[in-house]
Coordinates of C-alpha atoms in Angstrom, one line a residue:
M1 CA -18.9 77.7 66.0
E2 CA -17.0 76.5 62.9
R3 CA -20.1 77.1 60.7
Q4 CA -20.5 80.6 62.1
T5 CA -16.8 81.3 61.5
F6 CA -17.1 80.0 58.0
A7 CA -20.2 82.2 57.3
W8 CA -18.5 85.3 58.6
G9 CA -15.5 84.5 56.5
R10 CA -17.6 84.3 53.4
L11 CA -19.4 87.5 54.4
G12 CA -16.0 89.2 54.8
K13 CA -14.9 88.1 51.4
T14 CA -18.1 89.4 49.9
I15 CA -17.7 92.8 51.6
R16 CA -14.1 93.0 50.4
R17 CA -15.1 92.1 46.8
H18 CA -18.0 94.7 47.0
D19 CA -15.5 97.3 48.3
R20 CA -13.0 96.6 45.5
G21 CA -15.9 96.9 43.0
I22 CA -16.7 100.4 44.4
E23 CA -13.1 101.4 44.2
W24 CA -12.8 100.4 40.6
L25 CA -16.0 102.2 39.8
W26 CA -14.6 105.4 41.3
I27 CA -11.3 105.0 39.5
L28 CA -12.8 104.3 36.1
G29 CA -15.5 107.0 36.6
L30 CA -12.8 109.6 37.5
L31 CA -10.7 108.5 34.5
L32 CA -13.6 108.8 32.1
A33 CA -14.5 112.3 33.4
A34 CA -10.9 113.4 33.1
L35 CA -10.5 112.0 29.6
I36 CA -13.6 113.9 28.4
L37 CA -12.2 117.1 29.9
Y38 CA -8.7 116.7 28.8
L39 CA -9.3 115.5 25.2
T40 CA -12.2 117.6 24.1
N41 CA -11.1 120.1 21.4
L42 CA -7.5 119.2 22.0
G43 CA -6.1 119.7 18.5
S44 CA -8.3 122.6 17.3
L45 CA -5.8 125.4 18.1
P46 CA -2.2 125.9 16.8
L47 CA 0.8 125.2 19.0
R48 CA 1.7 127.9 21.6
D49 CA 5.0 129.6 22.2
W50 CA 7.4 128.7 23.8
D51 CA 7.3 125.2 25.1
E52 CA 4.8 123.7 22.6
G53 CA 6.7 124.8 19.5
T54 CA 10.1 123.7 20.9
I55 CA 8.9 120.4 22.2
A56 CA 7.1 119.6 18.9
Q57 CA 10.2 120.4 16.9
V58 CA 12.5 118.3 19.1
A59 CA 10.0 115.4 18.9
K60 CA 9.9 115.7 15.1
E61 CA 13.7 115.6 14.9
I62 CA 13.8 112.6 17.2
W63 CA 11.3 110.8 15.0
Q64 CA 13.3 111.6 11.9
G65 CA 16.8 111.0 13.5
D66 CA 18.5 110.2 16.7
W67 CA 16.3 108.9 19.6
L68 CA 19.0 108.8 22.3
F69 CA 20.6 112.2 21.6
P70 CA 17.9 114.7 20.6
T71 CA 18.6 117.8 18.5
L72 CA 16.9 121.1 17.9
W73 CA 17.5 122.4 14.4
G74 CA 20.4 120.1 14.1
E75 CA 22.1 121.2 17.3
P76 CA 22.2 119.1 20.5
Y77 CA 19.2 119.7 22.6
L78 CA 20.3 119.8 26.2
N79 CA 17.5 121.9 27.7
K80 CA 15.3 119.1 29.1
P81 CA 15.4 115.3 29.2
P82 CA 13.4 113.7 26.4
L83 CA 10.9 111.4 28.0
I84 CA 7.8 113.4 26.8
H85 CA 9.5 114.1 23.5
W86 CA 10.0 110.4 23.0
A87 CA 6.3 109.8 23.6
I88 CA 5.3 112.5 21.1
A89 CA 7.8 111.2 18.5
S90 CA 6.4 107.7 19.0
L91 CA 2.9 109.0 18.2
Y92 CA 4.3 110.9 15.2
S93 CA 5.6 107.7 13.8
F94 CA 2.2 106.1 13.2
A95 CA -0.3 108.9 13.6
G96 CA 1.5 111.8 11.8
V97 CA 2.5 115.3 12.9
S98 CA -0.4 117.4 14.2
E99 CA -1.5 119.5 17.1
W100 CA -3.5 116.6 18.4
T101 CA -0.7 114.1 18.3
T102 CA 1.7 116.7 19.9
R103 CA -0.6 117.3 22.9
L104 CA -2.0 113.8 23.4
P105 CA 0.7 112.3 25.6
S106 CA 0.7 115.1 28.0
A107 CA -3.1 115.3 28.1
L108 CA -3.4 111.5 28.7
L109 CA -0.8 111.6 31.6
S110 CA -2.6 114.6 33.1
A111 CA -5.9 112.8 32.9
V112 CA -4.4 109.7 34.6
S113 CA -3.2 111.8 37.5
V114 CA -6.9 112.4 38.5
P115 CA -7.6 108.7 39.5
L116 CA -4.0 108.5 40.8
L117 CA -4.8 111.2 43.3
Y118 CA -7.9 109.3 44.3
C119 CA -5.7 106.2 45.0
L120 CA -3.3 108.4 47.0
G121 CA -6.2 109.7 49.0
R122 CA -7.5 106.2 49.7
E123 CA -4.0 105.4 51.0
L124 CA -3.9 108.6 53.1
F125 CA -7.4 109.0 54.6
P126 CA -9.1 106.4 56.8
V127 CA -12.4 106.8 54.8
R128 CA -13.3 107.2 51.2
T129 CA -15.1 110.6 51.3
P130 CA -12.1 113.0 51.5
A131 CA -10.3 111.0 48.7
V132 CA -13.4 111.4 46.5
F133 CA -13.6 115.1 47.2
S134 CA -9.9 115.7 46.7
S135 CA -9.9 114.0 43.3
L136 CA -13.0 116.0 42.2
V137 CA -11.4 119.2 43.3
Y138 CA -8.2 118.3 41.5
L139 CA -10.3 117.4 38.4
T140 CA -11.9 120.9 38.2
L141 CA -8.8 123.1 38.9
L142 CA -8.4 125.5 36.0
P143 CA -4.5 125.8 36.1
V144 CA -4.1 122.0 36.2
L145 CA -6.5 121.5 33.3
R146 CA -5.2 124.2 31.1
H147 CA -1.5 123.3 31.4
G148 CA -2.2 119.6 31.4
R149 CA -3.8 119.9 27.9
L150 CA -0.8 121.6 26.5
A151 CA 2.3 119.9 25.0
M152 CA 4.3 120.9 28.1
L153 CA 6.2 118.9 30.7
D154 CA 4.2 120.1 33.7
G155 CA 1.1 117.9 33.2
P156 CA 3.2 114.7 33.1
I157 CA 5.2 116.0 36.1
L158 CA 2.0 116.2 38.1
C159 CA 1.2 112.6 37.2
F160 CA 4.7 111.3 38.1
T161 CA 4.7 113.3 41.3
I162 CA 1.4 111.8 42.5
L163 CA 2.7 108.4 41.5
T164 CA 5.9 108.9 43.6
I165 CA 4.0 110.1 46.7
W166 CA 1.4 107.3 46.4
C167 CA 4.1 104.6 46.2
T168 CA 5.9 106.2 49.1
L169 CA 2.7 106.0 51.2
R170 CA 2.2 102.3 50.2
S171 CA 5.8 101.5 51.0
R172 CA 5.0 102.1 54.7
R173 CA 3.1 98.8 54.6
D174 CA 5.0 97.0 51.9
L175 CA 8.6 97.8 51.2
R176 CA 8.3 96.5 47.7
W177 CA 6.5 99.7 46.8
A178 CA 9.8 101.6 47.3
L179 CA 10.6 100.4 43.8
G180 CA 7.6 102.3 42.6
T181 CA 8.9 105.4 44.4
G182 CA 12.2 105.0 42.5
I183 CA 10.4 104.6 39.2
G184 CA 8.3 107.7 39.8
L185 CA 11.5 109.7 40.6
A186 CA 13.2 108.3 37.5
L187 CA 10.2 109.5 35.3
I188 CA 10.4 112.9 36.8
A189 CA 14.2 113.0 36.3
L190 CA 13.7 112.0 32.6
T191 CA 11.1 114.7 32.2
K192 CA 12.4 117.7 34.1
G193 CA 15.8 116.9 35.5
I194 CA 16.6 118.1 39.0
M195 CA 12.8 118.5 39.8
A196 CA 13.2 114.9 41.0
L197 CA 15.4 116.1 43.8
L198 CA 12.7 118.4 45.1
I199 CA 10.0 115.7 45.0
A200 CA 12.4 113.3 46.7
A201 CA 13.0 115.8 49.4
I202 CA 9.2 116.1 50.0
A203 CA 8.7 112.3 50.1
L204 CA 11.7 111.8 52.5
S205 CA 10.7 114.7 54.7
F206 CA 7.2 113.1 55.1
L207 CA 8.8 109.8 56.0
A208 CA 11.1 111.4 58.5
W209 CA 8.1 112.8 60.3
D210 CA 5.6 110.0 59.8
T211 CA 7.6 106.7 59.5
P212 CA 11.3 107.4 60.2
R213 CA 12.1 103.7 60.4
L214 CA 11.9 103.5 56.6
L215 CA 14.8 105.8 56.2
F216 CA 17.0 103.2 57.9
S217 CA 15.7 100.3 55.8
V218 CA 18.2 98.8 53.3
Y219 CA 15.2 97.3 51.3
F220 CA 13.7 100.8 51.0
W221 CA 16.9 102.4 49.6
T222 CA 17.5 99.4 47.4
G223 CA 14.1 99.7 45.8
L224 CA 14.6 103.4 45.4
F225 CA 17.9 102.9 43.6
L226 CA 16.7 100.1 41.4
G227 CA 13.7 102.2 40.2
S228 CA 16.0 105.1 39.4
V229 CA 18.4 103.0 37.2
P230 CA 16.8 104.1 33.9
A231 CA 17.3 107.8 34.7
I232 CA 20.9 107.2 35.9
A233 CA 21.7 105.3 32.7
W234 CA 20.4 108.1 30.5
Y235 CA 22.3 110.8 32.4
V236 CA 25.5 108.7 32.1
A237 CA 25.0 108.3 28.4
Q238 CA 24.5 112.0 27.9
W239 CA 27.7 112.7 29.9
Q240 CA 29.7 110.3 27.8
Q241 CA 28.4 111.8 24.6
Y242 CA 28.7 115.5 25.5
A243 CA 31.0 115.5 28.5
G244 CA 31.4 119.1 29.8
D245 CA 28.8 120.6 27.5
F246 CA 26.1 118.4 29.1
L247 CA 27.2 119.3 32.6
S248 CA 27.4 123.0 31.9
T249 CA 24.4 123.4 29.7
G250 CA 22.0 120.6 30.5
I251 CA 22.6 120.5 34.3
L252 CA 24.0 123.9 35.3
D253 CA 22.5 126.5 32.9
Q254 CA 19.1 124.9 32.2
S255 CA 18.4 123.5 35.7
L256 CA 20.6 124.5 38.7
S257 CA 21.2 128.1 37.6
R258 CA 17.5 128.9 37.6
I259 CA 17.7 128.6 41.4
W260 CA 20.0 131.7 41.7
T261 CA 19.9 133.3 38.3
T262 CA 17.0 134.9 36.4
V263 CA 16.6 133.3 33.0
E264 CA 15.2 135.4 30.1
N265 CA 14.0 138.1 32.6
H266 CA 11.5 135.7 34.2
D267 CA 11.8 137.1 37.7
G268 CA 9.4 138.1 40.4
P269 CA 9.2 138.9 44.2
F270 CA 9.2 136.2 46.9
W271 CA 5.4 136.2 47.0
Y272 CA 5.0 135.7 43.2
Y273 CA 3.5 132.2 43.6
L274 CA 1.3 133.3 46.5
L275 CA -0.3 135.7 44.0
E276 CA -0.6 132.9 41.4
I277 CA -2.4 130.7 44.0
V278 CA -4.7 133.6 44.8
K279 CA -5.6 134.2 41.1
Y280 CA -6.6 130.9 39.6
P281 CA -7.7 127.9 41.8
W282 CA -11.2 129.3 42.7
P283 CA -13.6 128.4 44.2
W284 CA -11.5 125.6 45.7
L285 CA -8.9 127.9 47.3
L286 CA -11.7 129.0 49.7
F287 CA -11.9 125.5 51.2
A288 CA -8.2 124.7 50.9
V289 CA -7.4 127.5 53.3
Y290 CA -9.6 126.0 55.9
G291 CA -8.2 122.6 55.0
W292 CA -4.7 123.7 55.7
R293 CA -5.8 125.0 59.1
L294 CA -7.5 121.7 59.7
A295 CA -4.3 119.9 58.8
W296 CA -2.3 122.0 61.3
E297 CA -4.8 121.3 64.0
N298 CA -4.6 117.5 63.3
R299 CA -0.9 117.4 62.4
N300 CA -0.4 114.1 64.3
W301 CA -2.4 112.4 61.5
G302 CA -0.5 111.1 58.4
W303 CA -2.7 113.0 55.9
A304 CA -2.1 116.3 57.7
K305 CA 1.6 115.7 57.8
L306 CA 1.8 115.1 54.1
V307 CA -0.4 118.1 53.2
L308 CA 1.7 120.4 55.4
I309 CA 5.1 119.0 54.2
W310 CA 4.1 119.0 50.5
S311 CA 2.6 122.5 50.6
G312 CA 5.3 124.1 52.8
V313 CA 8.4 122.5 51.3
Y314 CA 7.3 123.0 47.7
L315 CA 6.0 126.6 48.1
V316 CA 9.1 127.8 49.9
S317 CA 11.4 126.1 47.4
V318 CA 10.0 127.6 44.3
S319 CA 9.5 131.0 45.9
L320 CA 13.2 131.1 46.7
M321 CA 14.1 130.4 43.0
A322 CA 15.3 133.4 41.1
T323 CA 13.6 132.3 37.8
K324 CA 9.8 132.4 38.2
L325 CA 7.2 131.1 35.7
P326 CA 3.5 130.6 36.4
W327 CA 3.5 126.9 35.8
Y328 CA 6.2 126.2 38.3
I329 CA 3.6 126.2 41.0
L330 CA 1.5 123.4 39.5
P331 CA 3.0 120.5 41.7
L332 CA 1.5 122.3 44.7
Y333 CA -2.1 121.8 43.4
P334 CA -2.4 118.1 44.4
A335 CA -1.6 119.2 48.0
L336 CA -4.2 122.0 47.7
A337 CA -6.8 119.5 46.4
L338 CA -6.1 117.2 49.4
A339 CA -6.5 120.0 51.8
A340 CA -9.8 121.1 50.2
G341 CA -11.0 117.5 50.1
A342 CA -10.3 117.0 53.8
E343 CA -12.2 120.2 54.7
L344 CA -15.2 119.3 52.5
A345 CA -15.4 115.9 54.1
E346 CA -15.3 117.5 57.5
V347 CA -18.1 119.9 56.4
R348 CA -20.2 117.0 55.2
A349 CA -19.8 115.3 58.6
L350 CA -21.1 118.3 60.5
P351 CA -24.6 118.1 62.1
S352 CA -27.3 119.7 60.0
F353 CA -27.9 122.5 62.5
R354 CA -24.2 123.8 62.3
A355 CA -23.8 126.9 60.1
Y356 CA -21.0 127.1 57.6
P357 CA -18.5 130.0 57.7
R358 CA -20.1 133.3 56.6
W359 CA -17.0 134.0 54.5
W360 CA -18.0 131.2 52.1
T361 CA -21.3 132.8 51.2
I362 CA -19.7 136.2 50.8
I363 CA -16.8 135.1 48.6
L364 CA -18.9 132.9 46.4
A365 CA -21.5 135.7 46.0
F366 CA -18.6 138.0 45.0
L367 CA -17.3 135.5 42.5
A368 CA -20.8 135.3 41.0
L369 CA -21.0 139.1 40.8
V370 CA -17.6 139.3 39.0
A371 CA -18.5 136.6 36.5
T372 CA -21.9 138.2 35.8
V373 CA -20.3 141.6 35.2
A374 CA -17.7 140.1 32.9
S375 CA -20.4 138.2 31.0
I376 CA -22.3 141.4 30.5
Y377 CA -19.2 143.3 29.4
F378 CA -18.3 140.7 26.7
G379 CA -21.9 140.9 25.6
I380 CA -22.1 144.6 25.0
T381 CA -18.6 145.3 23.6
A382 CA -17.9 145.5 19.9
Q383 CA -15.9 142.2 20.2
S384 CA -18.9 140.4 21.5
D385 CA -18.1 136.7 22.1
R386 CA -21.0 134.3 22.7
S387 CA -18.7 131.5 24.1
L388 CA -17.3 133.8 26.8
I389 CA -20.8 134.9 27.7
I390 CA -21.9 131.3 28.2
I391 CA -18.8 130.2 30.1
L392 CA -18.9 133.2 32.5
G393 CA -22.7 132.8 32.9
A394 CA -22.2 129.1 33.9
V395 CA -19.6 130.1 36.5
A396 CA -21.9 132.8 37.9
L397 CA -24.8 130.4 38.1
T398 CA -22.6 127.8 39.9
A399 CA -21.3 130.3 42.4
V400 CA -24.6 132.0 43.3
T401 CA -26.4 128.6 43.6
A402 CA -23.7 127.3 45.9
A403 CA -23.8 130.5 48.0
V404 CA -27.5 130.1 48.5
L405 CA -27.1 126.4 49.5
I406 CA -24.4 127.3 52.0
E407 CA -26.6 130.0 53.5
R408 CA -29.3 127.3 53.9
K409 CA -26.8 124.9 55.5
D410 CA -27.3 122.4 52.7
E411 CA -24.4 120.1 52.0
Q412 CA -25.5 119.8 48.4
F413 CA -23.5 122.9 47.7
I414 CA -20.5 120.6 47.3
S415 CA -22.2 118.6 44.5
M416 CA -23.3 121.9 42.9
L417 CA -19.8 123.3 42.9
V418 CA -18.2 120.2 41.4
W419 CA -20.8 119.7 38.7
G420 CA -21.0 123.5 37.9
M421 CA -17.2 123.8 37.6
Y422 CA -17.0 120.7 35.5
V423 CA -19.6 122.0 33.0
S424 CA -18.0 125.4 33.0
L425 CA -14.5 124.0 32.3
L426 CA -16.0 121.7 29.6
L427 CA -17.5 124.8 27.9
F428 CA -14.1 126.5 28.3
V429 CA -12.0 123.8 26.6
S430 CA -14.7 123.6 23.8
S431 CA -14.1 127.3 23.1
P432 CA -11.2 128.9 21.2
H433 CA -10.2 130.7 24.5
W434 CA -8.5 127.9 26.4
I435 CA -5.1 129.0 25.0
W436 CA -5.5 132.7 25.5
E437 CA -1.7 133.4 24.9
L438 CA -2.3 133.0 21.1
N439 CA -3.8 136.5 21.1
E440 CA -0.6 138.0 22.4
A441 CA 1.0 138.1 18.9
F442 CA 0.1 137.4 15.2
P443 CA -1.3 134.0 14.1
V444 CA 1.7 131.9 12.9
Q445 CA 0.1 129.5 10.5
P446 CA -0.7 131.9 7.6
V447 CA 2.8 133.4 7.8
A448 CA 4.4 129.9 8.1
G449 CA 2.4 128.8 5.0
I450 CA 4.0 131.3 2.7
V451 CA 7.5 130.8 4.1
K452 CA 7.3 127.0 3.8
L453 CA 5.9 127.3 0.2
T454 CA 8.3 129.8 -1.3
T455 CA 11.7 129.4 0.4
P456 CA 14.2 126.5 0.1
R457 CA 14.3 124.0 2.9
N458 CA 17.7 124.8 4.3
E459 CA 17.6 128.6 4.0
T460 CA 17.4 130.8 7.1
V461 CA 14.8 133.5 7.1
Y462 CA 15.2 136.8 9.0
T463 CA 12.3 138.8 10.2
S464 CA 11.6 142.3 11.5
F465 CA 9.4 140.9 14.3
D466 CA 10.9 141.6 17.7
Y467 CA 11.6 138.1 18.9
R468 CA 11.8 134.5 17.8
R469 CA 8.7 132.3 17.9
P470 CA 9.3 128.6 18.2
S471 CA 5.8 127.8 16.9
L472 CA 6.5 129.8 13.8
D473 CA 9.7 127.9 13.3
F474 CA 7.9 124.6 13.7
Y475 CA 5.2 125.4 11.1
S476 CA 7.6 127.0 8.7
E477 CA 10.0 124.0 9.0
K478 CA 13.0 126.4 9.3
P479 CA 14.3 128.9 11.8
I480 CA 12.9 132.4 11.4
L481 CA 15.2 134.7 13.3
P482 CA 15.3 138.4 14.3
P483 CA 18.6 140.2 13.5
P484 CA 21.4 138.6 15.8
E485 CA 22.0 140.7 18.9
A486 CA 25.7 140.4 18.6
E487 CA 25.7 141.8 15.1
L488 CA 23.4 144.6 16.1
E489 CA 25.8 145.5 19.0
Q490 CA 28.8 145.4 16.6
L491 CA 26.9 147.6 14.1
Q492 CA 26.1 150.0 16.9
Q493 CA 29.8 150.3 17.8
N494 CA 30.8 150.8 14.2
R495 CA 28.2 153.6 13.9
A496 CA 28.9 155.2 17.2
A497 CA 30.0 158.4 15.5
T498 CA 26.8 158.7 13.5
N499 CA 23.2 159.4 14.5
I500 CA 22.2 155.7 14.1
S501 CA 21.5 154.8 17.7
S502 CA 17.9 153.7 18.1
P503 CA 17.1 149.9 17.8
E504 CA 14.8 150.5 14.9
E505 CA 17.5 152.3 12.9
L506 CA 20.0 149.6 13.7
K507 CA 17.7 146.9 12.4
L508 CA 17.1 148.9 9.2
E509 CA 20.8 149.2 8.7
W510 CA 21.4 145.5 9.4
F511 CA 18.7 144.5 6.9
Q512 CA 20.2 146.7 4.3
Q513 CA 23.7 145.2 4.7
Y514 CA 22.4 141.7 4.9
W515 CA 20.5 142.2 1.6
Q516 CA 23.6 143.5 -0.1
N517 CA 26.0 140.9 1.2
Q518 CA 23.9 137.7 0.6
A519 CA 23.4 136.1 -2.7
T520 CA 20.0 134.5 -1.7
P521 CA 18.6 136.5 1.2
Y522 CA 15.0 135.9 2.4
L523 CA 13.4 138.5 4.7
L524 CA 10.0 138.4 6.4
L525 CA 9.3 142.1 7.0
S526 CA 6.4 144.2 8.1
A527 CA 5.0 146.4 5.4
D528 CA 6.2 149.5 7.4
T529 CA 9.8 148.2 7.7
L530 CA 9.9 147.3 4.0
S531 CA 8.7 150.8 3.0
Q532 CA 11.7 152.3 4.9
L533 CA 14.3 150.1 3.2
N534 CA 15.8 150.9 -0.2
L535 CA 16.3 147.3 -1.5
E536 CA 17.3 146.7 -5.0
S537 CA 16.1 143.8 -7.2
L538 CA 13.7 142.5 -4.7
Q539 CA 11.0 140.0 -5.5
E540 CA 7.8 139.7 -3.5
L541 CA 7.2 136.1 -2.7
G542 CA 4.0 136.4 -0.7
T543 CA 2.0 138.3 1.9
A544 CA 0.3 137.2 5.1
P545 CA -1.8 138.9 7.8
P546 CA -1.5 141.1 9.7
N547 CA 1.0 142.9 7.5
F548 CA 3.9 140.7 6.6
V549 CA 5.7 140.6 3.3
L550 CA 8.2 137.8 2.3
I551 CA 10.8 139.0 -0.1
G552 CA 13.9 137.5 -1.9
K553 CA 16.2 138.6 -4.7
S554 CA 15.0 138.4 -8.2
E555 CA 16.3 135.6 -10.4
T556 CA 18.2 138.1 -12.6
E557 CA 20.1 139.5 -9.6
K558 CA 20.9 136.0 -8.2

């Protein structure tokens, strides 16, 4: 009996070692796949308005100046906490300032979130399959990939959110993991402020439903507090430095007021984020819908409770906010991936004679048709783009092949969708189209080049362009501003008795007065605007596409 017990003990250890080996293979494989997707072609395109330009400038000023109290063009920066800015500034200090170094910290954290979601799934599901499918779905979600590659705060927020939820799940078996929950919340608080309160509400709501005894544990709350100490310390330091300004600007105006006030006209109806979900996470939304239904039917299970709480609490919370931006919905996507992964695992376990829902075939065939038509369109227009044709062709081939496999009741459609979407997204990030917002306005680098080369470092440049562009400021190494709104309003009041009433006429009048009153004015004007101004003693300093002219006063006039 003793020998048999010893043999079975050795066998058990061997099985556990083998299982740990498989776990590490999955983790490392997912990390490698994510790194390829998130780092390919990362620094090839210029920084985007608004977040990228602003974050890069703040990081550069941190690197060149004060690390604890960041500034933006010399003024205190109270918009967001500086954790990601610190990471970028650290990279600037030994790798230089570039698009690649600006985006790398966010891209790395976003890539790490993929194996983190796998670890969360292994803690949540009783078997490995749904965890694998969930992480593969999350890996190939377009919104997560695109925003995770940008120098924005939302990719890191996804990583820290998954870390927080994973540690919360583990704390059910070992209260020491509550420290990890606190650290995750601190990282969120040091990245996006009060966002930590919403994620904490999701984690605590899940525990209240699934493991309520933890909420009465002194050890759990102690770990939570100890992990949050770095964030608390930073907020105390900011309050001591800026006092009321930090509370009114950093906490109220830039965080809390977004709940009930629309910031910069970024508003929308209550169903705004439902439309965002409908637009982008295909084809996985198709399976997530069935996964949410499966979670409701099995809501006595821990995984179902988490998916329902995470999806419901987060979606309702951001939908009630007055300020709405597309990337605010990103922290919902890990829950969507878990729902889709659970449904795909359920499908794989079905007997081979069971038919899949007919809607899957219909919708995938429709997606293939749309991608095919779009590919043909970009092939026959005057602006023919080979990269778009290839990307859309890959999507169409993936969707139609998966539709055929589903019709044949072949579970290989899952592998086809994962591999096809991965290749399609790899083609997408290898193309110049992955930041499509760059096409919304003029390219900033040629314009910034002449401004940086021909104007003194500390001089402000005013432009006839309608709004300020942080990326243009960053590349120019100085603010380039439209005429101040307050001065235009004052000018309008002073000219109330005249015919000068349109915005264009007011701007022309403002430029005329500014030129006359300043000893060294620098104006970046469109050619049309310059032709309408009667400016004396001007000196053309340079031109840049599409039609910009940089002017200053001649040396004789100065």
